[in-house]
Amino acid sequence: MAYKILLVEDDADFGFMLQQYLAFADMTVVWLQNPLELAATMGKEGDFDMAIFDVMLPHISGFELARSFILDYPDFPFLFLTAKDQRIDKLSGLKIGAIDYMTKPCDPEELVLRIKNIVRRSAKKVEKQGLLHIGTYTFDHRRLLLKPAAGESIRLTEREASLLAFLWENRGCLLTREQILEKVWGHVDFFTGRSMDVFISRLRKYLQQDDRIKISSVRAVGFEIRFNV
């Protein structure tokens, strides 16, 4: 399975080397040398599996960056990879919420194994909590909450949540109107069909922050949700 990693590292040589090595390990790395670009990058490409932060960065320290980051992404896994090897630094990083803290120079094979372990544990935790990542959104079906990357969470109705879950589970597939109505409404008639059209419009509005998510309609046939990378 290919992982998508966000790397915040200002050292050009080390960043390039790390990006290339992780690519050999079947990982896609989006590399930022300027930490101030983090928010924009998460908004544009927020479907990351985890992040790696240096500590000594320009403009803002990695610790400060992480503190700000977890306010918007409290459950997002990240580790620090840094030359700061003092015990007090490691403890500071772990207290902030990092899953791991590694020091440079590091063993690339060890880093790859730690990344894989972190992503696997995080995926199991998300699955257990009933969470889905839909582009830059976090969807908590159990609590009926849809949280965008920026802004307040959206409280869904039970039917909105069921409709979104069904579409996302079948993303890339054209679902007929009858399939959706049977699954989400439990029966098919003129009035439930009109109701479904209204609910589809609501979901499009809720998901408009991420323009890679498209709910397309095929006239008289049905709907399809796509995530365009």
mmCIF file of C-alpha atoms in Angstrom:
data_model
loop_
_atom_site.group_PDB
_atom_site.id
_atom_site.type_symbol
_atom_site.label_atom_id
_atom_site.label_comp_id
_atom_site.label_asym_id
_atom_site.label_seq_id
_atom_site.Cartn_x
_atom_site.Cartn_y
_atom_site.Cartn_z
ATOM 1 C CA MET A 1 0.000 0.000 0.000
ATOM 2 C CA ALA A 2 1.360 3.431 -0.961
ATOM 3 C CA TYR A 3 1.443 6.016 1.805
ATOM 4 C CA LYS A 4 1.242 9.763 1.332
ATOM 5 C CA ILE A 5 3.579 11.616 3.695
ATOM 6 C CA LEU A 6 3.806 15.331 4.476
ATOM 7 C CA LEU A 7 7.420 16.360 5.145
ATOM 8 C CA VAL A 8 8.285 19.767 6.634
ATOM 9 C CA GLU A 9 12.072 20.090 6.353
ATOM 10 C CA ASP A 10 14.066 23.199 5.416
ATOM 11 C CA ASP A 11 17.407 21.442 4.741
ATOM 12 C CA ALA A 12 17.470 21.042 0.957
ATOM 13 C CA ASP A 13 19.973 18.187 0.826
ATOM 14 C CA PHE A 14 18.412 16.143 3.612
ATOM 15 C CA GLY A 15 14.890 16.795 2.386
ATOM 16 C CA PHE A 16 15.721 15.697 -1.155
ATOM 17 C CA MET A 17 17.502 12.570 0.070
ATOM 18 C CA LEU A 18 14.603 11.640 2.334
ATOM 19 C CA GLN A 19 12.024 12.275 -0.371
ATOM 20 C CA GLN A 20 13.893 10.015 -2.779
ATOM 21 C CA TYR A 21 14.413 7.235 -0.258
ATOM 22 C CA LEU A 22 10.771 7.160 0.812
ATOM 23 C CA ALA A 23 9.758 7.110 -2.859
ATOM 24 C CA PHE A 24 11.750 3.862 -3.217
ATOM 25 C CA ALA A 25 9.697 2.534 -0.297
ATOM 26 C CA ASP A 26 6.496 3.212 -2.290
ATOM 27 C CA MET A 27 5.641 6.423 -0.438
ATOM 28 C CA THR A 28 4.557 9.709 -1.969
ATOM 29 C CA VAL A 29 6.197 12.643 -0.183
ATOM 30 C CA VAL A 30 4.918 16.222 -0.382
ATOM 31 C CA TRP A 31 7.906 18.228 0.837
ATOM 32 C CA LEU A 32 7.669 21.741 2.287
ATOM 33 C CA GLN A 33 10.772 23.795 3.015
ATOM 34 C CA ASN A 34 8.697 26.727 4.260
ATOM 35 C CA PRO A 35 6.562 25.770 7.295
ATOM 36 C CA LEU A 36 4.268 28.745 6.663
ATOM 37 C CA GLU A 37 2.899 26.856 3.641
ATOM 38 C CA LEU A 38 1.548 24.067 5.860
ATOM 39 C CA ALA A 39 -2.041 25.289 6.180
ATOM 40 C CA ALA A 40 -2.414 25.896 2.431
ATOM 41 C CA THR A 41 -0.933 22.498 1.625
ATOM 42 C CA MET A 42 -3.269 20.687 4.019
ATOM 43 C CA GLY A 43 -6.208 22.522 2.487
ATOM 44 C CA LYS A 44 -5.135 21.560 -1.024
ATOM 45 C CA GLU A 45 -3.804 18.039 -0.473
ATOM 46 C CA GLY A 46 -5.149 17.006 2.906
ATOM 47 C CA ASP A 47 -5.406 13.250 2.247
ATOM 48 C CA PHE A 48 -2.092 12.494 3.988
ATOM 49 C CA ASP A 49 -1.429 9.402 6.057
ATOM 50 C CA MET A 50 0.987 11.160 8.428
ATOM 51 C CA ALA A 51 3.452 14.043 8.740
ATOM 52 C CA ILE A 52 7.150 14.419 9.564
ATOM 53 C CA PHE A 53 8.283 17.695 11.140
ATOM 54 C CA ASP A 54 11.785 19.038 11.631
ATOM 55 C CA VAL A 55 12.174 21.092 14.811
ATOM 56 C CA MET A 56 14.646 23.743 13.689
ATOM 57 C CA LEU A 57 12.693 25.528 10.969
ATOM 58 C CA PRO A 58 12.691 29.086 9.598
ATOM 59 C CA HIS A 59 9.981 31.508 10.774
ATOM 60 C CA ILE A 60 8.568 29.101 13.383
ATOM 61 C CA SER A 61 9.914 26.171 15.388
ATOM 62 C CA GLY A 62 8.665 22.682 14.683
ATOM 63 C CA PHE A 63 7.247 22.545 18.201
ATOM 64 C CA GLU A 64 5.190 25.700 17.652
ATOM 65 C CA LEU A 65 4.114 24.448 14.241
ATOM 66 C CA ALA A 66 2.913 21.163 15.740
ATOM 67 C CA ARG A 67 0.986 22.897 18.528
ATOM 68 C CA SER A 68 -0.874 24.968 15.941
ATOM 69 C CA PHE A 69 -1.335 21.979 13.635
ATOM 70 C CA ILE A 70 -3.031 19.732 16.180
ATOM 71 C CA LEU A 71 -5.649 22.362 16.945
ATOM 72 C CA ASP A 72 -7.075 21.734 13.462
ATOM 73 C CA TYR A 73 -6.041 18.084 13.146
ATOM 74 C CA PRO A 74 -6.136 16.641 16.681
ATOM 75 C CA ASP A 75 -5.996 12.980 15.609
ATOM 76 C CA PHE A 76 -3.508 13.349 12.761
ATOM 77 C CA PRO A 77 -0.345 11.232 13.339
ATOM 78 C CA PHE A 78 3.056 12.913 13.092
ATOM 79 C CA LEU A 79 6.626 12.425 14.235
ATOM 80 C CA PHE A 80 9.571 14.732 14.758
ATOM 81 C CA LEU A 81 12.791 14.067 12.838
ATOM 82 C CA THR A 82 15.442 16.488 14.025
ATOM 83 C CA ALA A 83 19.055 17.099 14.995
ATOM 84 C CA LYS A 84 17.916 18.245 18.447
ATOM 85 C CA ASP A 85 18.862 15.197 20.474
ATOM 86 C CA GLN A 86 18.621 16.402 24.058
ATOM 87 C CA ARG A 87 16.307 14.505 26.387
ATOM 88 C CA ILE A 88 14.360 17.684 27.178
ATOM 89 C CA ASP A 89 13.695 18.207 23.448
ATOM 90 C CA LYS A 90 12.442 14.650 22.997
ATOM 91 C CA LEU A 91 10.157 14.960 26.002
ATOM 92 C CA SER A 92 8.831 18.300 24.711
ATOM 93 C CA GLY A 93 8.014 16.789 21.344
ATOM 94 C CA LEU A 94 6.230 13.786 22.809
ATOM 95 C CA LYS A 95 4.269 15.962 25.235
ATOM 96 C CA ILE A 96 2.965 18.025 22.301
ATOM 97 C CA GLY A 97 1.466 14.883 20.821
ATOM 98 C CA ALA A 98 4.037 13.406 18.436
ATOM 99 C CA ILE A 99 3.717 9.646 17.970
ATOM 100 C CA ASP A 100 7.497 9.340 17.728
ATOM 101 C CA TYR A 101 10.703 11.385 17.964
ATOM 102 C CA MET A 102 13.764 10.477 15.892
ATOM 103 C CA THR A 103 17.115 12.198 15.702
ATOM 104 C CA LYS A 104 19.354 12.874 12.715
ATOM 105 C CA PRO A 105 21.217 11.170 11.277
ATOM 106 C CA CYS A 106 18.693 8.351 11.186
ATOM 107 C CA ASP A 107 18.662 4.875 9.714
ATOM 108 C CA PRO A 108 16.378 5.169 6.633
ATOM 109 C CA GLU A 109 15.156 1.593 6.978
ATOM 110 C CA GLU A 110 14.224 2.224 10.599
ATOM 111 C CA LEU A 111 12.358 5.379 9.588
ATOM 112 C CA VAL A 112 10.372 3.477 6.961
ATOM 113 C CA LEU A 113 9.403 0.806 9.517
ATOM 114 C CA ARG A 114 8.363 3.434 12.067
ATOM 115 C CA ILE A 115 6.254 5.234 9.449
ATOM 116 C CA LYS A 116 4.500 2.000 8.481
ATOM 117 C CA ASN A 117 3.813 1.118 12.113
ATOM 118 C CA ILE A 118 2.412 4.583 12.848
ATOM 119 C CA VAL A 119 0.146 4.588 9.795
ATOM 120 C CA ARG A 120 -1.152 1.087 10.526
ATOM 121 C CA ARG A 121 -1.929 1.921 14.154
ATOM 122 C CA SER A 122 -3.573 5.174 13.136
ATOM 123 C CA ALA A 123 -5.709 3.431 10.503
ATOM 124 C CA LYS A 124 -6.901 0.870 13.068
ATOM 125 C CA LYS A 125 -7.747 3.648 15.522
ATOM 126 C CA VAL A 126 -9.720 5.553 12.888
ATOM 127 C CA GLU A 127 -11.583 2.402 11.854
ATOM 128 C CA LYS A 128 -12.400 1.600 15.482
ATOM 129 C CA GLN A 129 -13.722 5.107 16.074
ATOM 130 C CA GLY A 130 -15.909 4.941 12.954
ATOM 131 C CA LEU A 131 -14.098 7.812 11.245
ATOM 132 C CA LEU A 132 -13.623 8.296 7.514
ATOM 133 C CA HIS A 133 -11.289 10.706 5.762
ATOM 134 C CA ILE A 134 -13.055 12.198 2.747
ATOM 135 C CA GLY A 135 -10.476 14.428 1.090
ATOM 136 C CA THR A 136 -9.706 17.155 3.600
ATOM 137 C CA TYR A 137 -12.809 16.274 5.646
ATOM 138 C CA THR A 138 -13.117 13.942 8.626
ATOM 139 C CA PHE A 139 -16.466 12.177 8.726
ATOM 140 C CA ASP A 140 -17.630 10.736 12.036
ATOM 141 C CA HIS A 141 -20.630 8.654 11.041
ATOM 142 C CA ARG A 142 -21.388 7.553 14.594
ATOM 143 C CA ARG A 143 -21.582 11.148 15.901
ATOM 144 C CA LEU A 144 -23.077 12.541 12.647
ATOM 145 C CA LEU A 145 -20.273 15.088 12.257
ATOM 146 C CA LEU A 146 -18.491 16.234 9.113
ATOM 147 C CA LYS A 147 -15.392 18.303 9.945
ATOM 148 C CA PRO A 148 -13.740 20.347 7.194
ATOM 149 C CA ALA A 149 -10.046 21.241 7.286
ATOM 150 C CA ALA A 150 -10.986 24.792 8.259
ATOM 151 C CA GLY A 151 -14.073 25.956 10.079
ATOM 152 C CA GLU A 152 -16.692 24.428 12.327
ATOM 153 C CA SER A 153 -17.920 20.850 12.149
ATOM 154 C CA ILE A 154 -21.190 20.297 10.286
ATOM 155 C CA ARG A 155 -23.900 18.401 12.165
ATOM 156 C CA LEU A 156 -25.577 15.993 9.744
ATOM 157 C CA THR A 157 -28.954 14.359 9.997
ATOM 158 C CA GLU A 158 -28.967 10.568 10.214
ATOM 159 C CA ARG A 159 -30.134 10.329 6.607
ATOM 160 C CA GLU A 160 -27.477 12.780 5.363
ATOM 161 C CA ALA A 161 -24.825 10.739 7.149
ATOM 162 C CA SER A 162 -26.132 7.448 5.739
ATOM 163 C CA LEU A 163 -26.282 8.888 2.238
ATOM 164 C CA LEU A 164 -22.738 10.249 2.440
ATOM 165 C CA ALA A 165 -21.399 6.966 3.829
ATOM 166 C CA PHE A 166 -23.102 4.919 1.106
ATOM 167 C CA LEU A 167 -21.836 7.176 -1.687
ATOM 168 C CA TRP A 168 -18.281 7.223 -0.293
ATOM 169 C CA GLU A 169 -18.147 3.460 0.225
ATOM 170 C CA ASN A 170 -19.035 3.128 -3.461
ATOM 171 C CA ARG A 171 -16.939 6.050 -4.755
ATOM 172 C CA GLY A 172 -16.075 5.777 -8.423
ATOM 173 C CA CYS A 173 -19.221 3.743 -9.107
ATOM 174 C CA LEU A 174 -22.424 5.011 -10.658
ATOM 175 C CA LEU A 175 -25.231 4.182 -8.253
ATOM 176 C CA THR A 176 -28.761 4.098 -9.627
ATOM 177 C CA ARG A 177 -31.466 6.155 -7.975
ATOM 178 C CA GLU A 178 -33.200 2.923 -6.999
ATOM 179 C CA GLN A 179 -30.069 1.532 -5.311
ATOM 180 C CA ILE A 180 -29.635 4.664 -3.220
ATOM 181 C CA LEU A 181 -33.296 4.923 -2.274
ATOM 182 C CA GLU A 182 -33.518 1.275 -1.246
ATOM 183 C CA LYS A 183 -30.339 1.511 0.838
ATOM 184 C CA VAL A 184 -30.877 4.904 2.521
ATOM 185 C CA TRP A 185 -34.665 5.460 2.462
ATOM 186 C CA GLY A 186 -35.791 1.842 2.473
ATOM 187 C CA HIS A 187 -38.289 2.201 -0.403
ATOM 188 C CA VAL A 188 -38.680 3.843 -3.798
ATOM 189 C CA ASP A 189 -41.389 6.311 -4.792
ATOM 190 C CA PHE A 190 -41.771 9.784 -6.286
ATOM 191 C CA PHE A 191 -41.561 11.626 -2.973
ATOM 192 C CA THR A 192 -38.431 9.842 -1.698
ATOM 193 C CA GLY A 193 -36.847 10.501 -5.097
ATOM 194 C CA ARG A 194 -37.439 14.235 -4.757
ATOM 195 C CA SER A 195 -36.156 14.107 -1.184
ATOM 196 C CA MET A 196 -32.963 12.418 -2.366
ATOM 197 C CA ASP A 197 -32.294 15.231 -4.844
ATOM 198 C CA VAL A 198 -32.495 17.738 -2.000
ATOM 199 C CA PHE A 199 -30.120 15.696 0.153
ATOM 200 C CA ILE A 200 -27.622 15.380 -2.710
ATOM 201 C CA SER A 201 -27.653 19.171 -3.085
ATOM 202 C CA ARG A 202 -26.956 19.568 0.636
ATOM 203 C CA LEU A 203 -23.986 17.187 0.484
ATOM 204 C CA ARG A 204 -22.525 19.063 -2.469
ATOM 205 C CA LYS A 205 -22.742 22.259 -0.438
ATOM 206 C CA TYR A 206 -21.170 20.659 2.628
ATOM 207 C CA LEU A 207 -18.262 19.265 0.578
ATOM 208 C CA GLN A 208 -17.511 22.357 -1.482
ATOM 209 C CA GLN A 209 -14.337 23.241 0.458
ATOM 210 C CA ASP A 210 -12.499 20.422 -1.327
ATOM 211 C CA ASP A 211 -12.907 20.846 -5.072
ATOM 212 C CA ARG A 212 -11.505 17.356 -5.716
ATOM 213 C CA ILE A 213 -14.729 15.822 -4.379
ATOM 214 C CA LYS A 214 -17.442 15.715 -7.034
ATOM 215 C CA ILE A 215 -20.933 14.278 -6.830
ATOM 216 C CA SER A 216 -21.992 13.866 -10.440
ATOM 217 C CA SER A 217 -25.486 13.108 -11.625
ATOM 218 C CA VAL A 218 -26.536 11.151 -14.700
ATOM 219 C CA ARG A 219 -30.023 12.218 -15.676
ATOM 220 C CA ALA A 220 -32.691 9.618 -14.933
ATOM 221 C CA VAL A 221 -30.020 7.109 -13.872
ATOM 222 C CA GLY A 222 -28.306 8.049 -10.624
ATOM 223 C CA PHE A 223 -25.284 9.580 -8.897
ATOM 224 C CA GLU A 224 -21.578 9.016 -8.532
ATOM 225 C CA ILE A 225 -19.105 10.486 -6.050
ATOM 226 C CA ARG A 226 -15.488 10.844 -7.193
ATOM 227 C CA PHE A 227 -12.281 11.965 -5.555
ATOM 228 C CA ASN A 228 -9.966 13.456 -8.182
ATOM 229 C CA VAL A 229 -6.350 13.450 -7.001
#
